[in-house]
mmCIF file of C-alpha atoms in Angstrom:
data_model
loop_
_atom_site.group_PDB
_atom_site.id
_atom_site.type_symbol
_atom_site.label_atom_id
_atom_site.label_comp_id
_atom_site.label_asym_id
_atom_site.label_seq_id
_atom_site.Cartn_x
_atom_site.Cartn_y
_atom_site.Cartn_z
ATOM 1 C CA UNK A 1 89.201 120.127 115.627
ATOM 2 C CA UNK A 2 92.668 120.193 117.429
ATOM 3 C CA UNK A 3 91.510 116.904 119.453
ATOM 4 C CA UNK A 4 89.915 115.336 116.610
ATOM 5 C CA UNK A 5 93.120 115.611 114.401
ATOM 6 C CA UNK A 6 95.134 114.070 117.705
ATOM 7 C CA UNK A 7 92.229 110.659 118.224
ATOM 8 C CA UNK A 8 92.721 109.936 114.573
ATOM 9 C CA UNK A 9 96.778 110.607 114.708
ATOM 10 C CA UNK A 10 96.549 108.241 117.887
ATOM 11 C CA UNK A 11 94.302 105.670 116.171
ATOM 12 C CA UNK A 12 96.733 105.283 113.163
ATOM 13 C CA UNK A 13 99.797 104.739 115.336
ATOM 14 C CA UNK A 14 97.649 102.155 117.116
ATOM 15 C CA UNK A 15 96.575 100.348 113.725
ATOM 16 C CA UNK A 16 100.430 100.771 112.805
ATOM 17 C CA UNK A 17 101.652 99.553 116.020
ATOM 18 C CA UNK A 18 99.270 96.251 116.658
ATOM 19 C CA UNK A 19 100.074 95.486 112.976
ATOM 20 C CA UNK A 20 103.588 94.765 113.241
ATOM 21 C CA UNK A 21 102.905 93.259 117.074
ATOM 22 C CA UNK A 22 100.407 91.061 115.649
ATOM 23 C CA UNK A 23 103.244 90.046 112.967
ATOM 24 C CA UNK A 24 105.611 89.587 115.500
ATOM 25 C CA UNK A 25 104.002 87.596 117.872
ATOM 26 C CA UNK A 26 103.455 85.103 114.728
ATOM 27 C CA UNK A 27 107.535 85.157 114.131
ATOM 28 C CA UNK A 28 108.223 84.453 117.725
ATOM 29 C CA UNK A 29 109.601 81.388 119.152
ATOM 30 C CA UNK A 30 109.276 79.435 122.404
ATOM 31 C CA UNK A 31 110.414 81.447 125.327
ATOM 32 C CA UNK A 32 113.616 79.589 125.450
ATOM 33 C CA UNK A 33 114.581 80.949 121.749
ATOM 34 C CA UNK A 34 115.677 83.889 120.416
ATOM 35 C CA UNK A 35 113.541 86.536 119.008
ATOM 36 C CA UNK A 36 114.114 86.081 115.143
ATOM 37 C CA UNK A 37 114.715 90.012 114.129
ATOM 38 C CA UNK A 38 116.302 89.331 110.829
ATOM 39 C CA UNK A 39 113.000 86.779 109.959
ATOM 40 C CA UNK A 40 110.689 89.559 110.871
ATOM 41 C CA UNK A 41 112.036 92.515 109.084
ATOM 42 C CA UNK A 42 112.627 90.340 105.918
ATOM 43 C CA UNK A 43 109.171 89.385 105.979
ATOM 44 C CA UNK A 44 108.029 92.631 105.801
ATOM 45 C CA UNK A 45 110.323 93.799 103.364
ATOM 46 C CA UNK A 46 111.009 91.315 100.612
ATOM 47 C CA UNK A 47 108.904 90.576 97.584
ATOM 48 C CA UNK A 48 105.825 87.403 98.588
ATOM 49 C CA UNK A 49 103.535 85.789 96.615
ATOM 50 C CA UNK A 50 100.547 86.614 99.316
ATOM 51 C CA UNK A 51 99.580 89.968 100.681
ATOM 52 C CA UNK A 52 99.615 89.174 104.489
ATOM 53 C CA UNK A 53 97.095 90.855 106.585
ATOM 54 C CA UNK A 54 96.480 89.397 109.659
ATOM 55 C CA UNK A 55 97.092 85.658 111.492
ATOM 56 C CA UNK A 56 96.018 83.324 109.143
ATOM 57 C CA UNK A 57 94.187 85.418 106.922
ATOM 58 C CA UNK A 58 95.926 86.137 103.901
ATOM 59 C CA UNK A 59 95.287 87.543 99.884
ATOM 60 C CA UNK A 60 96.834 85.280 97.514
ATOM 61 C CA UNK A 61 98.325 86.313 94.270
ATOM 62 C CA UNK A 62 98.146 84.372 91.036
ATOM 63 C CA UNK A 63 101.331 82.347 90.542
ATOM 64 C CA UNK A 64 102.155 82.365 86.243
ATOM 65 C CA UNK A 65 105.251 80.205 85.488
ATOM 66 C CA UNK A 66 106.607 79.038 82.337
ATOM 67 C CA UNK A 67 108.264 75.542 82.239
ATOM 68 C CA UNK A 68 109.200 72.646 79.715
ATOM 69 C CA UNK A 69 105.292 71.644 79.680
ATOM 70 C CA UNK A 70 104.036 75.141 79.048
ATOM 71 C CA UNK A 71 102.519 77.355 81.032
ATOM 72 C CA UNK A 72 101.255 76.391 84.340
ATOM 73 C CA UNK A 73 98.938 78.629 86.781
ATOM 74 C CA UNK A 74 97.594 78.592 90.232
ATOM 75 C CA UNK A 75 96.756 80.776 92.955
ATOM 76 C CA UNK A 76 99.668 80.868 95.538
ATOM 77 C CA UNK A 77 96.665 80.167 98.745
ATOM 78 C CA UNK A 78 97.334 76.391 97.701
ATOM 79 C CA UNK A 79 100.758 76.442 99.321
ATOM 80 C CA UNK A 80 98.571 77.341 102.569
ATOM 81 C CA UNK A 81 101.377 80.052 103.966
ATOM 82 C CA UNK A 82 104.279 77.191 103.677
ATOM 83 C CA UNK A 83 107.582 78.594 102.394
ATOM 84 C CA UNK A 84 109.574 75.929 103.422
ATOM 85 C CA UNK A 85 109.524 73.724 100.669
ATOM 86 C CA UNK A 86 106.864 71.470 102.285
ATOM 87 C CA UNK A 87 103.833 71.866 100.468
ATOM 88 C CA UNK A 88 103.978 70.441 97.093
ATOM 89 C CA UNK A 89 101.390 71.871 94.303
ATOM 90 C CA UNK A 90 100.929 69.540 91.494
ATOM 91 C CA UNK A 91 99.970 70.854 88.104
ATOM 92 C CA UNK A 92 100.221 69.096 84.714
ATOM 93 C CA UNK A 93 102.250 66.367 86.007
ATOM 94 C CA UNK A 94 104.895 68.792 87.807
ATOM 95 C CA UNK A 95 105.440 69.468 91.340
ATOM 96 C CA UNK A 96 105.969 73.063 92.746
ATOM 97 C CA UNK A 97 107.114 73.757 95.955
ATOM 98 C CA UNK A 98 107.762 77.554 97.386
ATOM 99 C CA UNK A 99 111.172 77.823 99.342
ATOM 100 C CA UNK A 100 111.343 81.532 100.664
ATOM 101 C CA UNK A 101 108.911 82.805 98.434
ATOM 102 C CA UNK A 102 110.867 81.349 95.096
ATOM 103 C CA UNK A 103 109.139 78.909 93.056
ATOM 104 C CA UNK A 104 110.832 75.036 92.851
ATOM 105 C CA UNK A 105 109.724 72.656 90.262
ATOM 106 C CA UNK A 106 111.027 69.353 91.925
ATOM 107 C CA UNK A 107 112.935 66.675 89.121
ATOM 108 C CA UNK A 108 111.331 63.909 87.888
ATOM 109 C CA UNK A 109 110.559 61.159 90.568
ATOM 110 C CA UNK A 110 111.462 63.367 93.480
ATOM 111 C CA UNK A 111 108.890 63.387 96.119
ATOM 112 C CA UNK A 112 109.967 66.291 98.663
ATOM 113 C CA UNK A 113 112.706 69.082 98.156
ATOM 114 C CA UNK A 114 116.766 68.217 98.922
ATOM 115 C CA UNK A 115 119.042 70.623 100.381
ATOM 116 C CA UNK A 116 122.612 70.358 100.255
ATOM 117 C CA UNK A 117 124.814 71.827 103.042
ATOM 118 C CA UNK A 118 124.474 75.463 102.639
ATOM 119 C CA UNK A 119 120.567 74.790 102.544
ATOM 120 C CA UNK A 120 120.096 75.228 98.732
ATOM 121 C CA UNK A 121 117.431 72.543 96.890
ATOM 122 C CA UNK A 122 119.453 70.228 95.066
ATOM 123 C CA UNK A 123 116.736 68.222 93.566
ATOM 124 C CA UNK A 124 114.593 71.052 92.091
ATOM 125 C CA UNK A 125 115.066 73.990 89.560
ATOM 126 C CA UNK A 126 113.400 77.216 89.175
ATOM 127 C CA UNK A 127 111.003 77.587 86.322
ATOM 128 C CA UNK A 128 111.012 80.967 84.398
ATOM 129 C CA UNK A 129 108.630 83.198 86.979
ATOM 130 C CA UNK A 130 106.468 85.672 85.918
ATOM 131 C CA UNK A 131 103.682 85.763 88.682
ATOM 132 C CA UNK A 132 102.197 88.714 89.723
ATOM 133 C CA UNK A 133 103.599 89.232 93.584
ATOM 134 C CA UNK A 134 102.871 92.070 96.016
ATOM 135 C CA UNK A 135 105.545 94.537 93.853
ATOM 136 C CA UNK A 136 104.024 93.839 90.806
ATOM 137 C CA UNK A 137 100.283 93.881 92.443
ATOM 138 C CA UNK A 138 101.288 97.278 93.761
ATOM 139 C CA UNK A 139 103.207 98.629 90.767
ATOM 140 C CA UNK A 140 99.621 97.813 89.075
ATOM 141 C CA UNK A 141 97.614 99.696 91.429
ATOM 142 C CA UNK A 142 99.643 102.906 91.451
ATOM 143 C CA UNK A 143 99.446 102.841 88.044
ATOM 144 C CA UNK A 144 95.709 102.299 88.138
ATOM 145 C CA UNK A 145 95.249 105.319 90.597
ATOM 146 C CA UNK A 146 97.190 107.414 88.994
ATOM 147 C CA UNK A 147 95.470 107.189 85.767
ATOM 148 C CA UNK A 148 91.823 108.168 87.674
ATOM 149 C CA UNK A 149 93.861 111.317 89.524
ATOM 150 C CA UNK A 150 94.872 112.328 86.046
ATOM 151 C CA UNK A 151 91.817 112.146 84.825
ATOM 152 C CA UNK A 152 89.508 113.241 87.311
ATOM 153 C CA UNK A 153 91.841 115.877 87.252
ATOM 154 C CA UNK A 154 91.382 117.061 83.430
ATOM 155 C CA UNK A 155 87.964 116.805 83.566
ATOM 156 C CA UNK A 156 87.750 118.858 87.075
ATOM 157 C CA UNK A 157 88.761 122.171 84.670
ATOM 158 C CA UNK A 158 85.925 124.273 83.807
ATOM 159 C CA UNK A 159 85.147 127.096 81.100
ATOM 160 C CA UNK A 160 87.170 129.453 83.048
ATOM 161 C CA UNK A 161 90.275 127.188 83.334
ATOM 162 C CA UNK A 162 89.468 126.759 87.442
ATOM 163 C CA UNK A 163 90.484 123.368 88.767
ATOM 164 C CA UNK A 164 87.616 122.029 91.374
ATOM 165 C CA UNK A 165 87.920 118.754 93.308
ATOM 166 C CA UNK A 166 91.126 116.665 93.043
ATOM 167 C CA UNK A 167 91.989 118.956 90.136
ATOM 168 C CA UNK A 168 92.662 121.964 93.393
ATOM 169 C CA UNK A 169 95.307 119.355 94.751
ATOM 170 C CA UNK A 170 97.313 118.337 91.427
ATOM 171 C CA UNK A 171 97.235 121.322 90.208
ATOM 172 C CA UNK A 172 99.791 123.086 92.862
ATOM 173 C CA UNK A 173 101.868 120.261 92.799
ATOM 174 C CA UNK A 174 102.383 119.914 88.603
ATOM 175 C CA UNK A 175 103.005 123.682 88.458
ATOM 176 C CA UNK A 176 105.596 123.065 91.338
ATOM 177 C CA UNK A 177 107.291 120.332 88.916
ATOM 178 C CA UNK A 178 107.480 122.444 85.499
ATOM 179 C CA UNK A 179 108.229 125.699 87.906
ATOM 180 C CA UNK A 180 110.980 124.440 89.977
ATOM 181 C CA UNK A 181 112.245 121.235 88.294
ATOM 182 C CA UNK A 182 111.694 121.402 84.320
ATOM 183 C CA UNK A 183 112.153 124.641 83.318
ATOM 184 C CA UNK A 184 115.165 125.274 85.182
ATOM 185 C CA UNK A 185 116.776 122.493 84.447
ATOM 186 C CA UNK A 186 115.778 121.829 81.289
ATOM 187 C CA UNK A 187 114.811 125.302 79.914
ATOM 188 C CA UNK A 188 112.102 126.494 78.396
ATOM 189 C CA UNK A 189 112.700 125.899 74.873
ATOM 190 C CA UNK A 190 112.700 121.665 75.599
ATOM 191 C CA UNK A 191 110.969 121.117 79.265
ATOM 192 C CA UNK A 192 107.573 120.553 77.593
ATOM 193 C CA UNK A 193 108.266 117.220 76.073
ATOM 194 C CA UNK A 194 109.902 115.714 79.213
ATOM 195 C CA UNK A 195 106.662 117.090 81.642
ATOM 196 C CA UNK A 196 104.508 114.057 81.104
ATOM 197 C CA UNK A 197 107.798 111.401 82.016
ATOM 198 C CA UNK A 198 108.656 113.589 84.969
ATOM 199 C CA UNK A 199 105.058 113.875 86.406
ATOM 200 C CA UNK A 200 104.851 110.136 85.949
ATOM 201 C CA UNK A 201 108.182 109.637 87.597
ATOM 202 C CA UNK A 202 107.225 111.969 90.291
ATOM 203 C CA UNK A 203 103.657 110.508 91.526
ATOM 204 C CA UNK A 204 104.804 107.046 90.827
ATOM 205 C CA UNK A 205 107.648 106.697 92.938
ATOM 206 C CA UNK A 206 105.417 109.054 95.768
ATOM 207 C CA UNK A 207 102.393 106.703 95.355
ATOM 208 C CA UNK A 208 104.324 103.613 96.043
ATOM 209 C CA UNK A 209 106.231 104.746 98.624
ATOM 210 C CA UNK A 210 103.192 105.632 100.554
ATOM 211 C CA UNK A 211 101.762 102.041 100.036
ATOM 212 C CA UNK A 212 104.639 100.841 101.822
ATOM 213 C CA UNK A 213 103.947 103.124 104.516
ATOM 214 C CA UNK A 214 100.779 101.728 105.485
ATOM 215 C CA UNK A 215 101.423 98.117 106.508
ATOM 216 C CA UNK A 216 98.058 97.648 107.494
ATOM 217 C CA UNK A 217 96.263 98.573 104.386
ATOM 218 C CA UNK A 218 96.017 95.146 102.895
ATOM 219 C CA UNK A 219 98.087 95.746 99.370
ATOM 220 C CA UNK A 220 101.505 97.271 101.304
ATOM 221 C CA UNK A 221 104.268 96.259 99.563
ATOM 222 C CA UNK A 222 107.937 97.645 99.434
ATOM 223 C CA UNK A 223 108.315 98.175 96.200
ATOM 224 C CA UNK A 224 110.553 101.193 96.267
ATOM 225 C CA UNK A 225 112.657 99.451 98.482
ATOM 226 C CA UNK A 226 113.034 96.731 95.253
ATOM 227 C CA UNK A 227 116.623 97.074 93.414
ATOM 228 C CA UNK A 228 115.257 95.963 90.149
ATOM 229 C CA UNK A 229 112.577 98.643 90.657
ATOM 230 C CA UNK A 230 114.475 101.718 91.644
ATOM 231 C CA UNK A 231 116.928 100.052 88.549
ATOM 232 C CA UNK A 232 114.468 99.657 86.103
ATOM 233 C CA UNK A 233 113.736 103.741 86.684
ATOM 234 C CA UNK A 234 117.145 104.618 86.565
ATOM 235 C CA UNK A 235 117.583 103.172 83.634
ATOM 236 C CA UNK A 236 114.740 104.757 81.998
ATOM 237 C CA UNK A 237 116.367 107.865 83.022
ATOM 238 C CA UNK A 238 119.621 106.507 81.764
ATOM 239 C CA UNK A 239 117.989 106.050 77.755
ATOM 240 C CA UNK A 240 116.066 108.674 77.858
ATOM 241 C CA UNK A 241 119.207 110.943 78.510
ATOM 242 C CA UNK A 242 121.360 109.165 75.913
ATOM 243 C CA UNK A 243 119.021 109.851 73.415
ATOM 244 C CA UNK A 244 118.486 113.445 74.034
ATOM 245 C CA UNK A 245 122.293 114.373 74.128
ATOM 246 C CA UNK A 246 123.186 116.510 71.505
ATOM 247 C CA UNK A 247 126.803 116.793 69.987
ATOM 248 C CA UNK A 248 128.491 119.455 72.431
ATOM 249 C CA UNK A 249 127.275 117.082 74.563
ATOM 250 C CA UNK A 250 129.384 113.967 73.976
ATOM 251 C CA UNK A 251 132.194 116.870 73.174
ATOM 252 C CA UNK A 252 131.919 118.044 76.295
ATOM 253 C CA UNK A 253 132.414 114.447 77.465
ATOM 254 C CA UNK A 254 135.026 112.896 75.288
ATOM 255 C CA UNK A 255 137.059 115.850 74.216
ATOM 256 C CA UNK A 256 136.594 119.022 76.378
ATOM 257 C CA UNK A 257 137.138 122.147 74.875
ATOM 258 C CA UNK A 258 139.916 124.547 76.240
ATOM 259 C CA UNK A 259 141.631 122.335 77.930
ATOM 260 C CA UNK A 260 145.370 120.965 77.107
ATOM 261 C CA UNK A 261 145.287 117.281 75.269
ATOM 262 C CA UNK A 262 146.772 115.500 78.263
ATOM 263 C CA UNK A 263 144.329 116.917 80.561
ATOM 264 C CA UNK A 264 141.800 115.778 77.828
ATOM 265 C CA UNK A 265 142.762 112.079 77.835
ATOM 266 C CA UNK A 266 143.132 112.239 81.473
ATOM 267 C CA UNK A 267 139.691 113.428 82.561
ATOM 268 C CA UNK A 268 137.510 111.729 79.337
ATOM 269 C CA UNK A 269 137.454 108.414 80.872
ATOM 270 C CA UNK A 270 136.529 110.011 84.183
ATOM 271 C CA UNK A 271 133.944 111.573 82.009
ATOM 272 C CA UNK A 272 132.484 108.519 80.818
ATOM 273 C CA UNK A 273 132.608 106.473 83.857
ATOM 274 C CA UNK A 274 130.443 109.299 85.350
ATOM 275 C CA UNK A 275 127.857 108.885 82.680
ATOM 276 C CA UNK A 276 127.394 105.526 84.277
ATOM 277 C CA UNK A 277 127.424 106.378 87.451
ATOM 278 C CA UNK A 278 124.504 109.053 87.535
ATOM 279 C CA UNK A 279 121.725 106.094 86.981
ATOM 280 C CA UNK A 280 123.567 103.924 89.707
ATOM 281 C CA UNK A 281 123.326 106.779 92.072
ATOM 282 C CA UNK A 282 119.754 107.177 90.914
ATOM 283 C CA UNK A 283 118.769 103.444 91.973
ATOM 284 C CA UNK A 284 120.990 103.152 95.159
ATOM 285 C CA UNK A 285 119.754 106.499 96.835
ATOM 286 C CA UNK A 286 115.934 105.982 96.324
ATOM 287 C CA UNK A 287 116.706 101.923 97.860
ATOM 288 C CA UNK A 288 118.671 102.565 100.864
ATOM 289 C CA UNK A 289 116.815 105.382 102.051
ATOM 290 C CA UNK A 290 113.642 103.724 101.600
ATOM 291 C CA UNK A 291 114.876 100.211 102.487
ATOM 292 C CA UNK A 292 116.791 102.005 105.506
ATOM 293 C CA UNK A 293 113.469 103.374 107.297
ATOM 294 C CA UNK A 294 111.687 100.511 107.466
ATOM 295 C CA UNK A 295 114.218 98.408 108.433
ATOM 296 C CA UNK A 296 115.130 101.042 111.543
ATOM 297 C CA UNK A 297 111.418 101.071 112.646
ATOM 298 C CA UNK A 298 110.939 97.228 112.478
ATOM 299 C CA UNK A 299 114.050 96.907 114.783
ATOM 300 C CA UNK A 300 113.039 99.504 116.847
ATOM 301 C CA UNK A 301 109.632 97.484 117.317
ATOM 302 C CA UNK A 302 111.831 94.492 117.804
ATOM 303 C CA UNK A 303 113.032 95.666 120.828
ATOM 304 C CA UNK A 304 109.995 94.943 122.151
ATOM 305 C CA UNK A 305 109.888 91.016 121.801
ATOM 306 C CA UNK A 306 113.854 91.008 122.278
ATOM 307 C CA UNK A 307 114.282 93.013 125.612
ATOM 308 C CA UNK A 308 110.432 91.850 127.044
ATOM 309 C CA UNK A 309 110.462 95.064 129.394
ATOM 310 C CA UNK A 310 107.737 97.623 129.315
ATOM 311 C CA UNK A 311 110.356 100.528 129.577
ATOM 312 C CA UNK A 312 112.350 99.311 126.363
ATOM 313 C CA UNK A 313 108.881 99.229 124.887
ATOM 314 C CA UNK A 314 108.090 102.621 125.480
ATOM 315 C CA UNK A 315 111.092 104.160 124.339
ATOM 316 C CA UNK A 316 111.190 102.010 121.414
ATOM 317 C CA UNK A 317 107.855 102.796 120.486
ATOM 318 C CA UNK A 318 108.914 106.621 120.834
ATOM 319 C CA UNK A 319 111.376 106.558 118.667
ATOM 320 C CA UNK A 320 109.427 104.321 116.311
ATOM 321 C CA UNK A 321 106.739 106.901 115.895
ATOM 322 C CA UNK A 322 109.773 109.673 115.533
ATOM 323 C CA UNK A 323 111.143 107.245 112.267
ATOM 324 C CA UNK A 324 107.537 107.336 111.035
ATOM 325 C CA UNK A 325 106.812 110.714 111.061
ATOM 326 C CA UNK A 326 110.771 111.995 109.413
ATOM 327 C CA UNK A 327 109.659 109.282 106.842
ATOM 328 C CA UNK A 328 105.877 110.647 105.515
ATOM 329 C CA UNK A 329 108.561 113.243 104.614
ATOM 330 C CA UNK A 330 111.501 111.045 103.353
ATOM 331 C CA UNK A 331 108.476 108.909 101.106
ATOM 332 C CA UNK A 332 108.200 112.713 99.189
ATOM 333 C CA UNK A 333 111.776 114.324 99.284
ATOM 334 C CA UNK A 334 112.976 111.013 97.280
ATOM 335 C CA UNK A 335 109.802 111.252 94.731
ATOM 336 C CA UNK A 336 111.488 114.727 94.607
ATOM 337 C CA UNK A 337 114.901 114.021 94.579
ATOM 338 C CA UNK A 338 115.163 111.326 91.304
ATOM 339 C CA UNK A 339 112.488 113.171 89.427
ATOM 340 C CA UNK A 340 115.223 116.618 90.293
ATOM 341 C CA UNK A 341 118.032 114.448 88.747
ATOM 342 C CA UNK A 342 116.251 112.739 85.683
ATOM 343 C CA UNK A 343 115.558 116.844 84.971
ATOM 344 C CA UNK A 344 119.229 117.469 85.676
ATOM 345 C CA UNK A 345 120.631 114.810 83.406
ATOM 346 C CA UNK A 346 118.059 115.901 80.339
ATOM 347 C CA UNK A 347 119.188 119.523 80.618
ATOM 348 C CA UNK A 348 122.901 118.753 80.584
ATOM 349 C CA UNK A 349 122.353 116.228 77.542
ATOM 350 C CA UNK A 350 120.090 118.733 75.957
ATOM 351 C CA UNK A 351 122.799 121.866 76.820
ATOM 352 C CA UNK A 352 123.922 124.019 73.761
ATOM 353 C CA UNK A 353 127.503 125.151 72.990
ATOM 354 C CA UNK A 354 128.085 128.412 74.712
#
């Protein structure tokens, strides 16, 4: 069992490993030019209208844009892997170009894509985009999965109230929520009602950060490593909490009890700053630590193509693996950690006067 467990550990890290060489090798120059590093790790971490798999072969995404002529559609294959503003797509009399995976509709008459001297297009502007691109692809499939886990897991509950199946795996795992994160930070007269956002919050942000561990399962995407993601969440969290807040609450905030008055005018706009602060905290902690771990084991793959020596390879591939492994755990403490918070800030919006 023992050497079982250690072939298919081995295999993975093989899979992972040849992935991001095969990537590489396509980002690398001539041999008298440097090793782009900051083009490879961008590639693998920004948003992209394709799922890249392998070489040439690619999934392409629908591209939906809204311009002066309506709405205009096509699959983003017909750029054939060009983001330089090269290949021009022509639909209802407009021409689209993609320049770093963002969408160019080119002014009338213009035939190719101007750049002025910081490299911008100066003869194009960019349509209102609403295509669906890896994030949103993935966002869609978590979502997707998660409602068949749910599910599967209801209907796994016999007579006797025994899970079976994937209902034996959720189950430890929602107790462990309402146990240790609802109830006491919520209490038990409100944690009920916030149980289903929490769950959610919890297995979505997990889910998708295990896609973008996997880069080669064909729909990875780094979607918790997205600002307007992680954003959009916080400020979920952010509402959700405003509208739960009960009066000691904002007294609490804007006029604190026991306290002299110029201690109270002192500390109330601290208060309120802080209120606005949680939900930034919220979005910057679950980017940069997600953002931060691939970045480190892209660049420690790097090293590979930069340094061309077999013994930089090896220790870079060591301590590549080492990032991997600290992150199957990093991809769950920061499920943990924002769905922690979110409970935090409902119980102190929710607290009564003592």
């Amino acid at each position: 069992m023992q050497i079982n467990t250690f072939r298919t550990l081995l295999l993975s890290l093989t899979l992972l490993f040849s992935f991001v060489g095969i990537s590489a090798t396509e980002n690398e120059p001539q041999e008298n030019q440097k090793f782009d590093t900051k083009g490879l790790i961008f590639h693998h971490i920004k948003d992209s209208h394709v799922f890249h798999v392998a070489g040439d072969f690619s999934i392409p995404l629908p591209i939906i844009l809204w311009t002066n002529n309506g709405l205009v559609t096509f699959m983003s294959g017909e750029f054939h892997h060009d983001i330089n503003g090269k290949t021009i797509v022509e639909r209802k009399g407009l021409k689209f170009v993609n320049f770093h995976e963002k969408i160019y509709q080119l002014n009338p008459g213009a035939s190719s894509v101007e750049f002025n001297s910081e490299h911008h297009p100066i003869n194009a502007d960019k349509p209102l985009d609403i295509s669906i691109t890896k994030n949103v692809f993935s966002m869609f499939l978590s979502v997707i999965l998660m409602m068949l886990l749910f599910i599967t897991a209801a209907r796994s509950y016999n007579s006797s109230n025994i899970p079976t199946g994937i209902g034996k795996f959720l189950e430890p795992i929602i107790v462990f929520i309402r146990d240790e994160v609802a109830i006491p930070n919520i209490g038990e007269h409100y944690y009920k009602r916030y149980m289903p956002y929490l769950l959610t919050l919890f297995f979505f942000i997990w889910l998708n950060n295990i896609f973008g561990l996997i880069p080669f399962f064909p729909f990875s995407s780094n979607l918790s490593g997205n600002i307007a993601f992680t954003m959009t969440l916080a400020i979920v969290t952010f509402i959700i909490t405003i509208f739960s807040s009960k009066k000691y609450y904002w007294k609490h905030m804007l006029w604190m009890p026991g306290l002299p008055i110029p201690m109270k005018l002192f500390l109330a706009p601290i208060e309120i700053i802080g209120m606005f602060v949680k939900p930034i905290a919220l979005m910057i902690r679950l980017f940069a630590n997600i953002t931060a771990g691939h970045v480190i084991i892209l660049s420690l793959v790097s090293l590979v193509f930069i340094f061309k020596s077999e013994v930089v390879g090896i220790g870079s591939v060591i301590f590549a693996v080492f990032i991997s492994v600290i992150e199957v755990l990093v991809v769950a403490i920061q499920a943990y950690i924002f769905t922690l918070l979110s409970a935090l800030y409902f119980g102190q919006a929710l607290e009564e006067e003592h």
